[in-house]
Amino acid sequence: MDSSTPKLKFYLAKKALAHFYNNRYWKPEELAFLRDFFGANDSDRMWKLKMRLLCEENDDMLVGAVVADASDEEQIFLHDRYRLNLSFVNIGMKLSVHPNGLQRWRDKFLAEIASLLEYKLPMTDIFSRNKVEALVYALERVIAFHEEYGKADSAILDALKMKLGAYQNLLFVLRQILAASPENIGCRIIQTKILNQKMTVEEMERRVGSTHTTITSYIRRFQNQFCQQIPA
């Protein structure tokens, strides 16, 4: 996604959210009809159609990762807002949340999705297996598609491959930490954060039996290490 303004990024994120909750994909017989209709001499139009379908599927996957990481209340909000098209007032009454608070939820989700659509992982999501796995899979599919059809600029393709390598490395580390023995305090802290992303430092103090300073230090160190490795 190549967008130049926050307003456009939010528009595309909102469009992706709406598609996730109201998606409709082409059936195989419909694609076969279009292929026959376009004919062999119109392969460029088929390529554009396939690219559009790939982007929609990838966007759904990235939005799905965001929804999976959301709290129960946030999932209800997203469903009611983007599937049922309810107003902030109606959803607020249902969840006992002020409409202004729901608008802040909306802006948070739109910013998060807009970033993922550009294959950028926010620092706050560095511990999210769901989002990292979705980014890896989406990038693998996009890169394979461009390599098959040979229509992407080499610089763009190289940039996508650099991002894929960084996210693959991060995903490997997340999995390794989860599989490791939690005897080491640093490992235990990061394991707890991966499994409980929304847990506060105060809650983690009671869970892992460590100090506020130690927990904050390990989390910040992990974030800085891997955020520096991910290309902008």
Tab-separated table of C-alpha atoms in Angstrom:
chain	number	residue	atom	x	y	z
A	1	MET	CA	0.000	0.000	0.000
A	2	ASP	CA	1.581	3.255	-1.108
A	3	SER	CA	-0.230	6.076	0.641
A	4	SER	CA	0.956	9.584	1.339
A	5	THR	CA	-1.456	10.937	3.947
A	6	PRO	CA	-2.829	9.639	7.255
A	7	LYS	CA	-6.352	10.282	5.980
A	8	LEU	CA	-5.832	7.956	3.024
A	9	LYS	CA	-4.203	5.329	5.244
A	10	PHE	CA	-7.204	5.396	7.586
A	11	TYR	CA	-9.560	5.160	4.617
A	12	LEU	CA	-7.781	2.051	3.338
A	13	ALA	CA	-7.721	0.542	6.824
A	14	LYS	CA	-11.462	1.155	7.220
A	15	LYS	CA	-12.060	-0.403	3.810
A	16	ALA	CA	-10.041	-3.466	4.836
A	17	LEU	CA	-12.033	-3.778	8.072
A	18	ALA	CA	-15.321	-3.565	6.188
A	19	HIS	CA	-14.166	-6.218	3.718
A	20	PHE	CA	-13.105	-8.546	6.555
A	21	TYR	CA	-16.579	-8.420	8.094
A	22	ASN	CA	-18.478	-8.471	4.791
A	23	ASN	CA	-16.143	-10.325	2.438
A	24	ARG	CA	-17.155	-12.062	-0.719
A	25	TYR	CA	-14.613	-13.925	-2.845
A	26	TRP	CA	-14.770	-14.955	-6.455
A	27	LYS	CA	-15.866	-18.554	-6.971
A	28	PRO	CA	-13.658	-20.826	-9.129
A	29	GLU	CA	-16.284	-20.934	-11.880
A	30	GLU	CA	-16.481	-17.131	-11.911
A	31	LEU	CA	-12.702	-16.859	-12.306
A	32	ALA	CA	-12.792	-19.463	-15.090
A	33	PHE	CA	-15.449	-17.422	-16.897
A	34	LEU	CA	-13.369	-14.242	-16.602
A	35	ARG	CA	-10.281	-16.064	-17.849
A	36	ASP	CA	-12.186	-17.251	-20.922
A	37	PHE	CA	-13.779	-13.818	-21.371
A	38	PHE	CA	-10.484	-11.943	-21.250
A	39	GLY	CA	-8.732	-14.473	-23.439
A	40	ALA	CA	-5.041	-15.180	-23.867
A	41	ASN	CA	-4.384	-11.755	-25.374
A	42	ASP	CA	-5.630	-9.944	-22.298
A	43	SER	CA	-3.404	-11.517	-19.667
A	44	ASP	CA	-2.599	-8.134	-18.117
A	45	ARG	CA	-6.190	-7.715	-16.962
A	46	MET	CA	-6.167	-11.209	-15.467
A	47	TRP	CA	-2.921	-10.371	-13.661
A	48	LYS	CA	-4.503	-7.252	-12.181
A	49	LEU	CA	-7.552	-9.245	-11.087
A	50	LYS	CA	-5.401	-11.921	-9.438
A	51	MET	CA	-3.340	-9.226	-7.728
A	52	ARG	CA	-6.488	-7.602	-6.399
A	53	LEU	CA	-7.756	-10.927	-5.047
A	54	LEU	CA	-4.395	-11.650	-3.432
A	55	CYS	CA	-4.373	-8.231	-1.756
A	56	GLU	CA	-7.912	-8.713	-0.451
A	57	GLU	CA	-7.055	-12.124	0.989
A	58	ASN	CA	-3.868	-10.775	2.590
A	59	ASP	CA	-5.712	-7.770	3.996
A	60	ASP	CA	-8.346	-10.068	5.509
A	61	MET	CA	-5.589	-12.123	7.101
A	62	LEU	CA	-3.887	-9.056	8.589
A	63	VAL	CA	-7.163	-7.647	9.890
A	64	GLY	CA	-7.973	-11.085	11.304
A	65	ALA	CA	-4.742	-11.012	13.294
A	66	VAL	CA	-5.746	-7.636	14.752
A	67	VAL	CA	-9.198	-8.953	15.678
A	68	ALA	CA	-7.671	-12.082	17.243
A	69	ASP	CA	-5.492	-9.942	19.531
A	70	ALA	CA	-8.363	-7.665	20.556
A	71	SER	CA	-10.162	-8.047	23.876
A	72	ASP	CA	-13.669	-9.522	24.029
A	73	GLU	CA	-15.220	-6.056	24.296
A	74	GLU	CA	-13.109	-4.741	21.432
A	75	GLN	CA	-14.158	-7.659	19.245
A	76	ILE	CA	-17.800	-6.913	19.967
A	77	PHE	CA	-17.184	-3.274	19.051
A	78	LEU	CA	-15.503	-4.161	15.752
A	79	HIS	CA	-18.228	-6.637	14.798
A	80	ASP	CA	-21.080	-4.299	15.691
A	81	ARG	CA	-19.462	-1.314	13.996
A	82	TYR	CA	-18.176	-2.887	10.781
A	83	ARG	CA	-20.517	-5.852	10.337
A	84	LEU	CA	-23.779	-4.537	11.767
A	85	ASN	CA	-22.983	-0.850	11.088
A	86	LEU	CA	-24.280	0.231	14.502
A	87	SER	CA	-23.673	3.749	15.784
A	88	PHE	CA	-21.164	4.588	18.493
A	89	VAL	CA	-24.070	5.504	20.775
A	90	ASN	CA	-25.785	2.121	20.383
A	91	ILE	CA	-22.551	0.181	20.829
A	92	GLY	CA	-21.630	2.372	23.797
A	93	MET	CA	-24.909	1.549	25.536
A	94	LYS	CA	-24.329	-2.142	24.915
A	95	LEU	CA	-20.747	-2.116	26.249
A	96	SER	CA	-21.167	0.650	28.841
A	97	VAL	CA	-18.418	2.640	27.132
A	98	HIS	CA	-18.724	6.340	26.254
A	99	PRO	CA	-18.931	6.995	22.475
A	100	ASN	CA	-15.776	9.112	22.716
A	101	GLY	CA	-13.985	6.092	24.135
A	102	LEU	CA	-15.227	3.957	21.240
A	103	GLN	CA	-13.944	6.524	18.756
A	104	ARG	CA	-10.526	6.226	20.371
A	105	TRP	CA	-10.788	2.444	19.941
A	106	ARG	CA	-11.641	2.979	16.283
A	107	ASP	CA	-8.669	5.277	15.725
A	108	LYS	CA	-6.349	2.824	17.482
A	109	PHE	CA	-7.485	-0.083	15.307
A	110	LEU	CA	-7.381	1.937	12.091
A	111	ALA	CA	-3.827	3.102	12.849
A	112	GLU	CA	-2.759	-0.446	13.655
A	113	ILE	CA	-4.323	-1.910	10.518
A	114	ALA	CA	-2.974	0.893	8.329
A	115	SER	CA	0.522	0.063	9.550
A	116	LEU	CA	0.112	-3.677	8.914
A	117	LEU	CA	-1.229	-3.050	5.411
A	118	GLU	CA	2.130	-1.436	4.690
A	119	TYR	CA	3.860	-4.499	6.211
A	120	LYS	CA	5.003	-2.441	9.187
A	121	LEU	CA	4.747	-3.934	12.667
A	122	PRO	CA	4.159	-1.327	15.404
A	123	MET	CA	6.584	-1.590	18.318
A	124	THR	CA	3.650	-2.305	20.639
A	125	ASP	CA	2.910	-5.451	18.596
A	126	ILE	CA	6.425	-6.877	18.674
A	127	PHE	CA	5.192	-9.684	20.987
A	128	SER	CA	2.180	-10.619	18.844
A	129	ARG	CA	2.618	-14.039	17.239
A	130	ASN	CA	-0.673	-13.544	15.403
A	131	LYS	CA	0.442	-10.380	13.659
A	132	VAL	CA	3.994	-11.558	12.948
A	133	GLU	CA	2.724	-14.853	11.487
A	134	ALA	CA	0.200	-12.974	9.353
A	135	LEU	CA	2.893	-10.615	8.063
A	136	VAL	CA	5.222	-13.496	7.207
A	137	TYR	CA	2.531	-15.379	5.325
A	138	ALA	CA	1.256	-12.279	3.517
A	139	LEU	CA	4.759	-11.280	2.423
A	140	GLU	CA	5.573	-14.816	1.264
A	141	ARG	CA	2.467	-14.812	-0.935
A	142	VAL	CA	3.103	-11.359	-2.391
A	143	ILE	CA	6.746	-12.108	-3.151
A	144	ALA	CA	5.887	-15.459	-4.780
A	145	PHE	CA	3.216	-13.764	-6.890
A	146	HIS	CA	5.557	-11.042	-8.131
A	147	GLU	CA	8.316	-13.542	-8.865
A	148	GLU	CA	5.914	-15.713	-10.843
A	149	TYR	CA	4.650	-12.867	-13.018
A	150	GLY	CA	7.805	-10.749	-13.062
A	151	LYS	CA	5.982	-7.414	-13.039
A	152	ALA	CA	7.346	-5.919	-9.806
A	153	ASP	CA	10.214	-3.449	-9.701
A	154	SER	CA	13.358	-5.190	-8.425
A	155	ALA	CA	13.904	-2.544	-5.722
A	156	ILE	CA	10.362	-3.055	-4.398
A	157	LEU	CA	10.801	-6.827	-4.442
A	158	ASP	CA	14.120	-6.573	-2.584
A	159	ALA	CA	12.511	-4.347	0.050
A	160	LEU	CA	9.701	-6.864	0.549
A	161	LYS	CA	12.245	-9.679	0.919
A	162	MET	CA	14.175	-7.706	3.538
A	163	LYS	CA	10.998	-7.222	5.555
A	164	LEU	CA	10.107	-10.889	5.180
A	165	GLY	CA	13.544	-11.926	6.462
A	166	ALA	CA	13.206	-9.659	9.506
A	167	TYR	CA	9.736	-10.947	10.388
A	168	GLN	CA	10.792	-14.566	9.842
A	169	ASN	CA	13.647	-14.008	12.265
A	170	LEU	CA	11.345	-12.411	14.829
A	171	LEU	CA	8.820	-15.238	14.491
A	172	PHE	CA	11.587	-17.811	14.970
A	173	VAL	CA	12.717	-16.061	18.159
A	174	LEU	CA	9.158	-15.815	19.526
A	175	ARG	CA	8.661	-19.527	18.964
A	176	GLN	CA	12.034	-20.398	20.473
A	177	ILE	CA	11.302	-18.378	23.597
A	178	LEU	CA	7.906	-20.024	24.036
A	179	ALA	CA	9.484	-23.469	23.702
A	180	ALA	CA	12.326	-22.713	26.138
A	181	SER	CA	12.427	-23.558	29.821
A	182	PRO	CA	11.220	-20.532	31.846
A	183	GLU	CA	13.942	-20.922	34.485
A	184	ASN	CA	15.781	-17.790	33.304
A	185	ILE	CA	14.056	-14.634	34.541
A	186	GLY	CA	14.468	-12.834	31.225
A	187	CYS	CA	12.975	-15.738	29.312
A	188	ARG	CA	10.105	-15.960	31.792
A	189	ILE	CA	9.326	-12.269	31.390
A	190	ILE	CA	9.266	-12.407	27.584
A	191	GLN	CA	7.241	-15.641	27.601
A	192	THR	CA	4.672	-14.023	29.856
A	193	LYS	CA	4.500	-10.943	27.636
A	194	ILE	CA	4.021	-13.016	24.465
A	195	LEU	CA	1.211	-15.017	26.062
A	196	ASN	CA	-0.380	-11.983	27.768
A	197	GLN	CA	0.255	-8.937	25.587
A	198	LYS	CA	-2.206	-6.705	27.413
A	199	MET	CA	-0.883	-7.561	30.865
A	200	THR	CA	0.474	-4.530	32.690
A	201	VAL	CA	3.915	-4.429	34.282
A	202	GLU	CA	2.255	-4.416	37.709
A	203	GLU	CA	0.362	-7.616	36.838
A	204	MET	CA	3.541	-9.168	35.469
A	205	GLU	CA	5.352	-8.413	38.733
A	206	ARG	CA	2.947	-10.747	40.542
A	207	ARG	CA	3.044	-13.348	37.776
A	208	VAL	CA	6.799	-13.681	37.263
A	209	GLY	CA	7.988	-12.593	40.709
A	210	SER	CA	10.288	-9.805	39.564
A	211	THR	CA	10.627	-6.069	40.007
A	212	HIS	CA	9.075	-3.345	37.899
A	213	THR	CA	12.504	-2.143	36.760
A	214	THR	CA	13.687	-5.594	35.677
A	215	ILE	CA	10.500	-6.364	33.732
A	216	THR	CA	10.511	-2.994	31.990
A	217	SER	CA	14.181	-3.366	31.116
A	218	TYR	CA	13.773	-6.787	29.478
A	219	ILE	CA	10.694	-5.724	27.532
A	220	ARG	CA	12.299	-2.516	26.277
A	221	ARG	CA	15.504	-4.337	25.357
A	222	PHE	CA	13.584	-6.936	23.346
A	223	GLN	CA	11.516	-4.275	21.574
A	224	ASN	CA	14.538	-2.167	20.661
A	225	GLN	CA	16.538	-5.149	19.433
A	226	PHE	CA	13.965	-6.352	16.940
A	227	CYS	CA	12.465	-3.024	15.913
A	228	GLN	CA	15.936	-1.958	14.772
A	229	GLN	CA	16.175	-5.064	12.572
A	230	ILE	CA	12.873	-4.420	10.738
A	231	PRO	CA	13.294	-2.188	7.645
A	232	ALA	CA	11.162	0.955	7.553
